[in-house]
Coordinates of C-alpha atoms and ligand atoms in Angstrom, one line a residue:
X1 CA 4.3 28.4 48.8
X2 CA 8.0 29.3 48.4
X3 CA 10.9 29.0 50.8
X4 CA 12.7 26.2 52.1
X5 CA 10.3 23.2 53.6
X6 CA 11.0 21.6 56.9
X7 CA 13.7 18.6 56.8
X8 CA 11.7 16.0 56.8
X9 CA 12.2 12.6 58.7
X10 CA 12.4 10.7 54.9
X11 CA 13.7 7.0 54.3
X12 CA 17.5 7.0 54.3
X13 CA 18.8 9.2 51.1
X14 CA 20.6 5.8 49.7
X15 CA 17.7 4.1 49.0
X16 CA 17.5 6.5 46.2
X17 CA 21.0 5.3 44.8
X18 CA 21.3 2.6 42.2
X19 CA 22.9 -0.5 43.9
X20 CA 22.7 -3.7 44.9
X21 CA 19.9 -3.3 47.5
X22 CA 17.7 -0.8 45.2
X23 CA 18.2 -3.7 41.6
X24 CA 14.3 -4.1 42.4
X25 CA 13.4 -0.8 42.9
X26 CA 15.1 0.7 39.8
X27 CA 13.1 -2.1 37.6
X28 CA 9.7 -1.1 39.1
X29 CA 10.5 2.8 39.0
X30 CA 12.1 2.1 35.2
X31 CA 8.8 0.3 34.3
X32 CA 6.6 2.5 35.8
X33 CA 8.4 5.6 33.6
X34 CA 8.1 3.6 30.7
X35 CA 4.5 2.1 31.0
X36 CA 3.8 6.1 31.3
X37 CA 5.9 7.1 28.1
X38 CA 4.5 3.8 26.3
X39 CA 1.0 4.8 26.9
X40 CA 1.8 8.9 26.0
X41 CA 2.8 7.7 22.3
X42 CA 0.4 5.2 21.8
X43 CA -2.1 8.3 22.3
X44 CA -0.5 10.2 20.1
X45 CA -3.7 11.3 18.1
X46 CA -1.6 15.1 16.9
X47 CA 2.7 16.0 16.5
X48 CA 1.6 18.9 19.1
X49 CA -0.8 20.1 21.3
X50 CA -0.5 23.6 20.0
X51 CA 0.4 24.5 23.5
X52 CA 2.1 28.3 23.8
X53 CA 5.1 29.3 25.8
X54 CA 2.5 31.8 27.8
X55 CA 0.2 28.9 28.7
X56 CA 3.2 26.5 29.8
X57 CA 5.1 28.8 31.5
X58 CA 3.3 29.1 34.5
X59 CA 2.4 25.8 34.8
X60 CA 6.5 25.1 34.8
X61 CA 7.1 27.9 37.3
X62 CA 4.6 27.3 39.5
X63 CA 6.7 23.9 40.7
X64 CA 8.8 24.2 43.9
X65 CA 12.0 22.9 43.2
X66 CA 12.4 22.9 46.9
X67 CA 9.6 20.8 47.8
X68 CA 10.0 17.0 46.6
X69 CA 6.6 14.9 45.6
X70 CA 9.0 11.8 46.9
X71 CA 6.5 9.8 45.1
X72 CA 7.8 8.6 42.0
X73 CA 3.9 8.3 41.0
X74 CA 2.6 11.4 41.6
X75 CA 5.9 13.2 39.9
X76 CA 5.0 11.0 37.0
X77 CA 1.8 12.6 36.9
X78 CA 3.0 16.3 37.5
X79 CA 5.2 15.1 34.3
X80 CA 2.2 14.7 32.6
X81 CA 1.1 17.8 32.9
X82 CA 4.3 20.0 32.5
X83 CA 5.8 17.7 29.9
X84 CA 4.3 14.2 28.1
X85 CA 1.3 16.2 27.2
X86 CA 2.5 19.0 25.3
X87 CA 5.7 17.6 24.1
X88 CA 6.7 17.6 20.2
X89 CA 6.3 14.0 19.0
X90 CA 8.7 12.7 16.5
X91 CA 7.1 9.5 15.4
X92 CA 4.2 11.7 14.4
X93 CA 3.8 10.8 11.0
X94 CA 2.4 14.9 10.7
X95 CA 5.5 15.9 12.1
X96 CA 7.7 17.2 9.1
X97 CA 9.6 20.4 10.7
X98 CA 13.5 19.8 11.8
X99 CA 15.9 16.9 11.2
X100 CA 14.6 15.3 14.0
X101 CA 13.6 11.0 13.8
X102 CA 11.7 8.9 15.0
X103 CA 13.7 6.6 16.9
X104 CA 14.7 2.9 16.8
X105 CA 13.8 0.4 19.6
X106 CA 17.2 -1.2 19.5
X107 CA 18.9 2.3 20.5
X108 CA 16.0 2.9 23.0
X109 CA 16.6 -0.3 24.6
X110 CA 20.4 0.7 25.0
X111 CA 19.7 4.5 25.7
X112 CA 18.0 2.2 29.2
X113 CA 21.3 0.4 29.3
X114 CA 24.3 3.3 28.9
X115 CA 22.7 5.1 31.5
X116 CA 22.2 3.0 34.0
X117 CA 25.6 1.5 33.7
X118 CA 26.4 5.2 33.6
X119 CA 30.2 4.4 31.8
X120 CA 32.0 7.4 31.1
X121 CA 34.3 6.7 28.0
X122 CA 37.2 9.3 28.9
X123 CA 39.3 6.2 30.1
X124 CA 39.6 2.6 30.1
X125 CA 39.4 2.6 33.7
X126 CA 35.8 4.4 33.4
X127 CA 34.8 1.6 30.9
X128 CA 36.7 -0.9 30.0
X129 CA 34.5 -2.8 27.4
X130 CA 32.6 -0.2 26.1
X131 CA 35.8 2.0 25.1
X132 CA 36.2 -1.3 22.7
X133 CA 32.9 -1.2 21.7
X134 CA 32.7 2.8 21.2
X135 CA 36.2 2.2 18.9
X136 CA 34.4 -0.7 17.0
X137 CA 31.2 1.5 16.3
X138 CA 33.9 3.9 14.9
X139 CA 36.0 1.8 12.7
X140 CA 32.7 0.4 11.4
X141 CA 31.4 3.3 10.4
X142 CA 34.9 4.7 8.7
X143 CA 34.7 0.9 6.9
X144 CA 31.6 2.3 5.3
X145 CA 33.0 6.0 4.4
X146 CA 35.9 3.8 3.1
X147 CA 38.5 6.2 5.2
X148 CA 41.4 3.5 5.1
X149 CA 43.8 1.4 7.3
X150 CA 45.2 4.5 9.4
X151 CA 40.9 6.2 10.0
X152 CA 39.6 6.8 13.5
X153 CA 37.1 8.6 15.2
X154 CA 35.1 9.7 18.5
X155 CA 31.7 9.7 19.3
X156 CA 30.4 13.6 19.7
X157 CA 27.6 14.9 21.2
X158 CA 26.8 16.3 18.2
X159 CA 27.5 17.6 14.1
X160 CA 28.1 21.0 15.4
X161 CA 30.9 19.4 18.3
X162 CA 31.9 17.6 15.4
X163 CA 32.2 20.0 12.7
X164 CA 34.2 22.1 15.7
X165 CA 36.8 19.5 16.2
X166 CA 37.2 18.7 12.3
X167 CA 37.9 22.4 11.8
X168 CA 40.4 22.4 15.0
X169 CA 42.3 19.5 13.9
X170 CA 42.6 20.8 10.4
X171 CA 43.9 24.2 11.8
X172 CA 46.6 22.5 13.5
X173 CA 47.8 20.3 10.5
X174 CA 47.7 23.6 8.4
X175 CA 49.5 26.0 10.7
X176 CA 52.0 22.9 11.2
X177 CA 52.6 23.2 7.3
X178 CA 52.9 26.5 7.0
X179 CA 55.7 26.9 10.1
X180 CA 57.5 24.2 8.1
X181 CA 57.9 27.0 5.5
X182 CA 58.7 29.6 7.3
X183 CA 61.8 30.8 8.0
X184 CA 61.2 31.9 11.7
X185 CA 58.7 30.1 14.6
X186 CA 55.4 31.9 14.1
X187 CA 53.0 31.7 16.7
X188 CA 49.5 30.4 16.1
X189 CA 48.1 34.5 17.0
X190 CA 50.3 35.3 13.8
X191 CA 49.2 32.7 11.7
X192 CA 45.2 33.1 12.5
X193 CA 44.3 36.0 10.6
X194 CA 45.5 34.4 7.1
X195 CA 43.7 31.1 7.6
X196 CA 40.1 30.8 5.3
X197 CA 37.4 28.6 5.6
X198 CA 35.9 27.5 1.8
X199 CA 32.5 26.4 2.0
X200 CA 29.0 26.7 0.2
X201 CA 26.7 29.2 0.9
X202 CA 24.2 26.4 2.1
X203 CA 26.6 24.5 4.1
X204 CA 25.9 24.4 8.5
X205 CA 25.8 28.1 10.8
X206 CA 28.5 25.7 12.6
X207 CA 30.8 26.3 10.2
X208 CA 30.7 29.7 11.3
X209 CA 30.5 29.2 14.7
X210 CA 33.8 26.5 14.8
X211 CA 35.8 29.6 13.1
X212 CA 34.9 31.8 15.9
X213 CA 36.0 29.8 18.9
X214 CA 38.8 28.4 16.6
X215 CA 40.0 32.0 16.7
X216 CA 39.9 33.0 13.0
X217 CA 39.2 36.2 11.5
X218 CA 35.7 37.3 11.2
X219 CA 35.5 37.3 7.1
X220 CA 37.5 33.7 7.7
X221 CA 34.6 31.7 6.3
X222 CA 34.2 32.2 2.5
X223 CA 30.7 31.0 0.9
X224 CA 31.1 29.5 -2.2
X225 CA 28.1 29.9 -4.4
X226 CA 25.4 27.1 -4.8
X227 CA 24.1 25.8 -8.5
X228 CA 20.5 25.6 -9.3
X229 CA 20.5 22.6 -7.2
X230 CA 21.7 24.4 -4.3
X231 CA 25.1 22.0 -4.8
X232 CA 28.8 24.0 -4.3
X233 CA 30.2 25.2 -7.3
X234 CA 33.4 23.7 -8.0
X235 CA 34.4 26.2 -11.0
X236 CA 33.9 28.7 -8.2
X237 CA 35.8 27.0 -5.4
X238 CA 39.1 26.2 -8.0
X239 CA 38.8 30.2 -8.5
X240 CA 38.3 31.1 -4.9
X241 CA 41.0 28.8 -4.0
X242 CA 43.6 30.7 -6.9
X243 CA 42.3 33.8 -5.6
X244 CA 43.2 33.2 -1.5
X245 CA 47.0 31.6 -2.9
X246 CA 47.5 34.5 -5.0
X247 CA 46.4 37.1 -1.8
X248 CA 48.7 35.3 0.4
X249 CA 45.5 33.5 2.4
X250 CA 45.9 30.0 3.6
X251 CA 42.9 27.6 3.0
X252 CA 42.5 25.7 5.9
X253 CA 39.8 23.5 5.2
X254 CA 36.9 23.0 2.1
X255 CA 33.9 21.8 4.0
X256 CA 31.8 20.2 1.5
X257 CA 28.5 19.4 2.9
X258 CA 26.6 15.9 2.2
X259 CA 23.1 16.4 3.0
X260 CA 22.5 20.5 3.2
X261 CA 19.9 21.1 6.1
X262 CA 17.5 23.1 4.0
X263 CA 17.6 21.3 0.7
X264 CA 19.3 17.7 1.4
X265 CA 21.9 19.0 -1.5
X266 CA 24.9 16.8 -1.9
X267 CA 28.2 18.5 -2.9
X268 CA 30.0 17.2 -5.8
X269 CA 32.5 15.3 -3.6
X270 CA 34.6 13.8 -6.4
X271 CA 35.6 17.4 -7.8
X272 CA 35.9 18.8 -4.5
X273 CA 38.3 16.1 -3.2
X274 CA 40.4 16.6 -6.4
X275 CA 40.5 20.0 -5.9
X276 CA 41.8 19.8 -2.2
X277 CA 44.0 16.9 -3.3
X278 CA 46.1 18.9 -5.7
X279 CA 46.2 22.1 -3.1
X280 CA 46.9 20.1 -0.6
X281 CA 44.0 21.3 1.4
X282 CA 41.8 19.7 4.4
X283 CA 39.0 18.5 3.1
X284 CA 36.2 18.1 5.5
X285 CA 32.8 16.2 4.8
X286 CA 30.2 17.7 6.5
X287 CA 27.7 14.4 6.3
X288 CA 25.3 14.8 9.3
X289 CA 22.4 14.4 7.3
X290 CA 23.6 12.2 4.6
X291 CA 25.3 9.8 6.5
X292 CA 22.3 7.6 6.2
X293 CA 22.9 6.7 2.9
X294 CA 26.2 4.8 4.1
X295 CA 23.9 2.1 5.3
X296 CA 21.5 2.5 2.3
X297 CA 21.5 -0.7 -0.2
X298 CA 20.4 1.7 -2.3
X299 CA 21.6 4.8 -2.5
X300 CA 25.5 4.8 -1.2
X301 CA 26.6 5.6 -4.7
X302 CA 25.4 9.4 -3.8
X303 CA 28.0 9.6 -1.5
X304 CA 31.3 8.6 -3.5
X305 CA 34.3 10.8 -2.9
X306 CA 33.4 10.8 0.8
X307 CA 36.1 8.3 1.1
X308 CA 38.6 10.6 0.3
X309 CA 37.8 13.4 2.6
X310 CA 40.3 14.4 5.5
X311 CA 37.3 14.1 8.2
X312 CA 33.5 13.4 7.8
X313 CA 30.7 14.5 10.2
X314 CA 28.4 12.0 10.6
X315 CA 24.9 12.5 13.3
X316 CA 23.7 9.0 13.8
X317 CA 20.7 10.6 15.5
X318 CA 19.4 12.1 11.9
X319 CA 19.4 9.7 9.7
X320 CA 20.6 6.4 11.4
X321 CA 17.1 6.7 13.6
X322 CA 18.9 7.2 16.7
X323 CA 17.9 9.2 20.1
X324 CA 19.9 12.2 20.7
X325 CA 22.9 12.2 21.3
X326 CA 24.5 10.5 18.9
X327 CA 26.9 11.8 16.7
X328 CA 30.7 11.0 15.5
X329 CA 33.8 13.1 13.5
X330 CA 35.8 10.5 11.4
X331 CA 39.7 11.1 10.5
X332 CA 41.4 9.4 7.6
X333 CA 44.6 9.8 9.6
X334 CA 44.0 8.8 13.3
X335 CA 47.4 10.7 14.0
X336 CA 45.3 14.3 14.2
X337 CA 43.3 13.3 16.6
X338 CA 46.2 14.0 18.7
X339 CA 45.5 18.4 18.1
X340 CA 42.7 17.3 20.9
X341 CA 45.3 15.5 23.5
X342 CA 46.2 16.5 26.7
X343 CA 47.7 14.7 29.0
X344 CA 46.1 15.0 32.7
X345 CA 47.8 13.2 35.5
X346 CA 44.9 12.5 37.1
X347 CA 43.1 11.1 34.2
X348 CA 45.6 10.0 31.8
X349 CA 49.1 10.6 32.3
X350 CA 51.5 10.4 29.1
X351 CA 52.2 6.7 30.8
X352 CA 48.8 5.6 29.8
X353 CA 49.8 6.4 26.1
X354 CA 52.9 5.0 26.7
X355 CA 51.5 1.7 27.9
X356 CA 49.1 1.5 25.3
X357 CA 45.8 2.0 27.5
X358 CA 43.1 2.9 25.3
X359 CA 41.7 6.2 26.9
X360 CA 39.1 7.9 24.0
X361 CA 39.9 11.2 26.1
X362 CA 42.7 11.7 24.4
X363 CA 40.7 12.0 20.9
X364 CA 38.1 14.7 22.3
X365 CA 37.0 17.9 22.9
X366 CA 35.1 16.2 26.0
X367 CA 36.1 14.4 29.2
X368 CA 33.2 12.4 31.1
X369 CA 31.2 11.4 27.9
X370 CA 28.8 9.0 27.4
X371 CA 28.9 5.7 25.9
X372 CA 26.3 6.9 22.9
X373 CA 28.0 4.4 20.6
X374 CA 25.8 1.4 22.4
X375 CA 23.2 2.7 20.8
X376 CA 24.2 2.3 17.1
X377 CA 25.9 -1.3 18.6
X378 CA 22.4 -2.7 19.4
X379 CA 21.1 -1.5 16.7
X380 CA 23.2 -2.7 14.5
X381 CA 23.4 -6.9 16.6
X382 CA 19.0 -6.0 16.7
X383 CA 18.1 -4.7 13.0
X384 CA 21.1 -4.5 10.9
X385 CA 22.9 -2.3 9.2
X386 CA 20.8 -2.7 6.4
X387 CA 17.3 -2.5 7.5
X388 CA 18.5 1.0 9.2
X389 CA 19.6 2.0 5.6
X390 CA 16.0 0.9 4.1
X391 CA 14.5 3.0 6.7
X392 CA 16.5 6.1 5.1
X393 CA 15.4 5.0 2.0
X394 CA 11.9 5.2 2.2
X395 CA 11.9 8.8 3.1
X396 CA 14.0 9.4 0.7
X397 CA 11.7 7.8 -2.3
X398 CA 8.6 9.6 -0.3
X399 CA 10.4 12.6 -0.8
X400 CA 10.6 12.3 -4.9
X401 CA 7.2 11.5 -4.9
X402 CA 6.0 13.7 -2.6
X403 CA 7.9 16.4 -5.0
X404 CA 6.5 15.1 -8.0
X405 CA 2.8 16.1 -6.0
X406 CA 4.0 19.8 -5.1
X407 CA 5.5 20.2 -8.7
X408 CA 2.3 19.5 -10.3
X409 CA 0.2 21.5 -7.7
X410 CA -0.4 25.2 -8.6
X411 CA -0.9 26.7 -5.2
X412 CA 2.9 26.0 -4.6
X413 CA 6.3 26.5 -5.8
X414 CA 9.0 24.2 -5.1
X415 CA 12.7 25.0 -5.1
X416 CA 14.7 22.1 -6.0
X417 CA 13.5 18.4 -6.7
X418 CA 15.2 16.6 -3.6
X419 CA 18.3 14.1 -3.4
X420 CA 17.5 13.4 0.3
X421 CA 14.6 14.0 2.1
X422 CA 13.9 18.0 2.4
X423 CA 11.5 19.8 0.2
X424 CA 11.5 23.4 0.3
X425 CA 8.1 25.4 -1.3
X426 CA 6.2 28.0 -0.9
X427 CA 2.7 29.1 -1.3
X428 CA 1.6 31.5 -4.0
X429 CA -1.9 32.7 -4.3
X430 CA -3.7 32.2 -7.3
X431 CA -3.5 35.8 -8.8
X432 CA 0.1 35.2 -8.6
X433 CA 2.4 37.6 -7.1
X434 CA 3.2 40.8 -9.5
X435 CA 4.8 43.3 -7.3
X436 CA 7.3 43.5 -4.0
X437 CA 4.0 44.1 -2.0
X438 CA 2.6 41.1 -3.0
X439 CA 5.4 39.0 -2.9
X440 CA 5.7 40.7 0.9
X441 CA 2.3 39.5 1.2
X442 CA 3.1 36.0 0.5
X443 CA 5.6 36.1 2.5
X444 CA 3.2 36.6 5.6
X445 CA 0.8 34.1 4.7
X446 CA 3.7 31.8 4.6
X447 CA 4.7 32.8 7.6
X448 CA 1.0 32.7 9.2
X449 CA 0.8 29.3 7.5
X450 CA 3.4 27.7 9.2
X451 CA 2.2 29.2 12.9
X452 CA -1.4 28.2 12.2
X453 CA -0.5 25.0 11.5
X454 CA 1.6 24.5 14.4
X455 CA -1.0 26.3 16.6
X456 CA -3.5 23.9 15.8
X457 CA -1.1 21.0 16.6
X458 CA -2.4 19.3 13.6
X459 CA 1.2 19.0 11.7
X460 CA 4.5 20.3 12.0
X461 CA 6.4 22.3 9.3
X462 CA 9.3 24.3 9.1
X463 CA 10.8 27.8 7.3
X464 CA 12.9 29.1 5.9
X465 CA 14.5 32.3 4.0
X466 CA 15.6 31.7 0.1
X467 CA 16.6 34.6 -2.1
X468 CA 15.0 36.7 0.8
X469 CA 11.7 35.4 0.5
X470 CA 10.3 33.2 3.3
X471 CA 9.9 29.4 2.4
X472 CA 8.1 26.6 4.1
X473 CA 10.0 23.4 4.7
X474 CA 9.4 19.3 4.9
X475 CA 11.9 17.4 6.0
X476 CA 10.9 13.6 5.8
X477 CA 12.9 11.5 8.3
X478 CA 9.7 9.7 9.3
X479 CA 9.0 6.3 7.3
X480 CA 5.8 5.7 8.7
X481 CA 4.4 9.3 6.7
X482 CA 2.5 8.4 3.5
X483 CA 1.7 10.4 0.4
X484 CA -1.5 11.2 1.9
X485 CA -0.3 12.4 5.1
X486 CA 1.7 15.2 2.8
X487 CA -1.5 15.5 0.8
X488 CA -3.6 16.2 3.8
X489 CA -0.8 18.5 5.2
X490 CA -0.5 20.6 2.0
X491 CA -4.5 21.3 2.1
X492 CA -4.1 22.9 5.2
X493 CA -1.0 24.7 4.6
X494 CA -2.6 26.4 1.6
X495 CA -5.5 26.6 3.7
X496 CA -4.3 28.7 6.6
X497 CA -2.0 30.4 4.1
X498 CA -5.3 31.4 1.4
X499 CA -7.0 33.2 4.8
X500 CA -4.1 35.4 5.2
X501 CA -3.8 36.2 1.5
X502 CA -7.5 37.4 1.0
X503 CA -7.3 39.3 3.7
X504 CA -6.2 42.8 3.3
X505 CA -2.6 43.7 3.7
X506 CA -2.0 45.0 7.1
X507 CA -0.7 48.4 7.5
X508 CA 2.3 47.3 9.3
X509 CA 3.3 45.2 7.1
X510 CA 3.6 47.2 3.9
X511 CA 6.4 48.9 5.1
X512 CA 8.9 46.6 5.4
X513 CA 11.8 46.3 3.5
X514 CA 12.2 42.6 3.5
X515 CA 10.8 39.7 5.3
X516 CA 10.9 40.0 8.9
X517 CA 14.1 38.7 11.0
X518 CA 12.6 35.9 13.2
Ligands
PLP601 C1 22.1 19.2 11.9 C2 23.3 19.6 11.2 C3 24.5 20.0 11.8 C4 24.5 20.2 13.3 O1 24.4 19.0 14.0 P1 23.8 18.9 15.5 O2 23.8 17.5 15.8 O3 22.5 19.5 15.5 O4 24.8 19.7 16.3 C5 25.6 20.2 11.1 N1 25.6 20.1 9.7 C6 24.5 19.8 9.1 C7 24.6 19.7 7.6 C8 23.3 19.5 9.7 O5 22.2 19.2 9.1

């Protein structure tokens, strides 16, 4: 049935509103949602049901919008069957595809809280408290980077929101340098077109995206080339950075990247920060997936140099075990944050600044924003700071040995032995490959590998394209995954991917000059 139903003679609208008469209401409804979610990962027997798009889709467009269940209980159920059921399960130890956790109870617990409180940490009169407790979150977390005295930050919805304002705030200090040399006021439209972006060739798409809204030329972003390891090149960056000063470009910013997303690569921050120091040149820390090692007892030692970056992305909800969203951008100087102020009378009028109200708004890109930094607060009053870091550690030690299994098995090839948690391999047939046609081949039953798997609902892997030829990916974010999970996942990887090998190369496929854009 479509169209509009009948108004219906329903209980008052307000009963539906969180208040003081509903307190009783919202627990049971809360509860019930919960009990339902509870039971839906306890069941969790598979990562995925395998379901396709073509199967869901009509099951999702078949609901009226238009006409409400107005149980809670029965849309709990119809839940059930558009959503819990076929959902991708993190805490899957089989799920291995996309930087994606499973997720701490302590930040679950205050995922319940934030929203229900619904604070919106533009202003202090939206908050109060948890503006306080956002900025200590913050200054905890530049403690760790080791930004100094004068650091801030702002809670993000995200590393791509945060690689956005790094790269935004480092435009503005570099065009306020350069008019400081020039003779005559130049306007930003003038100065646009000579700004570059240095960064390696594995570093975030964001970076690519950030120089596009920022404005910059379309060649703005220059890719620095990777080492065996898939780690920037500094001998290349000091030349790239001689060759922009001696074409008259401006270097804006040298995003180094702590934690690539294919390969868990870690820049060689102490180079590159000298390098920007003695250019004078922003250096950003692109550290969404690496941040994790700031609470590692461990491992921080990977990330020295970090502390002398200009800004650092960090995504609490990779590698800190946190729900989405949860991410931050860290400043040494707290001063640039100011690129993102605007002063609104309504909301926070230049008297507010004046009188020392602490209003985040005027330190982000967004306005109503939500208080995502209780998360990381219970965590860190719940577990600790350091039991979060051993988490990160034990996917990063299953990693290296689940490396040492893929090195030592013939069916696959692996690219780089890992300093996170990503291992990137590929299946070759036993023949081996001889010719472009069969390394084409390989490239399907890669490909067919990775869909059969996820078809079947049995694991979760992911791709990806290196020197053109298609890759399978892990990434291990999951502690509760053991050797023999990888074990078990690797038989049927090679599995699925030996059927499409022995069988004959389809004629569609021969053609093809490379591996086909997905
Ligand atoms: C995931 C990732 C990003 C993007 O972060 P989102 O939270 O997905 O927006 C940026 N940089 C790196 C290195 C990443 O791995």
């Amino acid at each position: 049935m479509t169209g509009v139903a009948p108004p219906a003679a329903g209980p008052d609208p307000r009963s539906h509103l969180l208040g003081n008469e509903t307190a009783d209401d919202y627990r049971r409804l809360v509860t019930d949602g919960v009990t339902r979610v509870a039971a839906a990962v306890a069941r969790t027997a598979r990562p995925f049901t395998g379901v396709s798009p073509d199967e869901l889709a009509p099951r999702v467009g078949a609901i009226d919008l238009d006409r409400p269940l107005g149980d809670p209980a029965a849309a709990l159920a119809e839940l059930e069957e558009v959503y819990l059921r076929d959902a991708v399960y993190f805490h899957h130890p089989r799920y291995l595809a996309h930087l994606n956790c499973p997720v701490v109870l302590p930040a679950l617990l205050g995922e319940a809280v934030l929203s229900a409180v619904n604070s919106s940490l533009d202003t202090w009169d939206q908050s109060a408290g948890g503006t306080l407790m956002e900025r200590h979150v913050i200054d905890w977390t530049t403690g760790r980077i080791g930004l100094g005295r004068a650091a801030d930050g702002v809670f993000t919805s995200g590393g791509t929101q945060s690689n956005l304002q790094a790269l935004l705030l480092a435009r503005e200090e570099t065009c306020r340098m350069l008019r400081k040399n020039l003779p005559a006021p130049a306007p930003l439209a003038a100065l646009l077109p000579h700004l570059r972006i240095l960064t390696s060739e594995d570093s975030h798409f964001s970076v690519q995206k950030s120089a596009k809204l920022l404005g910059l030329a379309p060649d703005s972003v220059i890719p620095v080339p990777s080492d065996g390891n898939r780690r920037m090149r500094t001998d290349l960056l000091a030349a790239e950075i001689d060759r922009c000063s001696a074409a008259d470009l401006t270097v804006m910013a040298v995003v180094a990247t702590a934690g690539t997303t294919d390969f868990g690569s870690i820049d060689p921050l102490p180079a590159i920060a000298g390098l920007c120091e003695r250019a004078g040149i922003w250096l950003h820390v692109d550290a969404a997936y690496g941040c994790g090692l700031l609470a590692s007892p461990t491992r921080r030692h990977l990330l020295d140099g970090i502390e002398r970056a200009s800004s650092v992305t960090v995504d609490y909800h990779k590698s800190f075990f946190q729900p989405v969203s949860s991410s931050a951008l860290l400043v040494r100087d707290g001063a640039t944050l100011r690129h993102a102020t605007y002063y609104a009378d309504y909301l926070n009028p230049a008297r507010s600044a004046e009188r020392r109200i602490p209003n985040q708004v005027d330190k982000s890109l967004q306005t109503t924003r939500r208080f995502d930094a209780l998360k990381m607060w219970l965590t860190l009053r719940i577990m600790g700071a350091d039991a979060v870091g051993r988490l990160f550690d034990q996917v990063v030690d299953l990693a290296a040995n689940a490396w040492r299994l893929l090195d030592a098995d013939p069916r696959f090839e692996v690219v780089t032995e890992p300093s996170l948690s990503t291992l990137v391999f590929r299946y070759v047939p036993a023949g081996g490959e001889h010719t472009d046609a069969d390394r084409r081949h390989t490239d399907l039953a890669n490909l067919h590998a990775r869909e059969a798997l996820a078809a079947s609902g049995e694991a979760l892997v992911a791709g990806t394209v290196v020197d053109g030829r298609h890759h399978l990916k892990f990434t291990l974010l999951n502690p509760r995954t053991t050797l023999g999970d990888i074990r078990a996942v690797l038989d049927l990887v090679a599995a699925h991917a030996g059927d499409h090998a022995a069988a004959p190369e389809p004629a569609a496929a021969t053609g093809t000059a490379g591996p086909p854009v997905r």
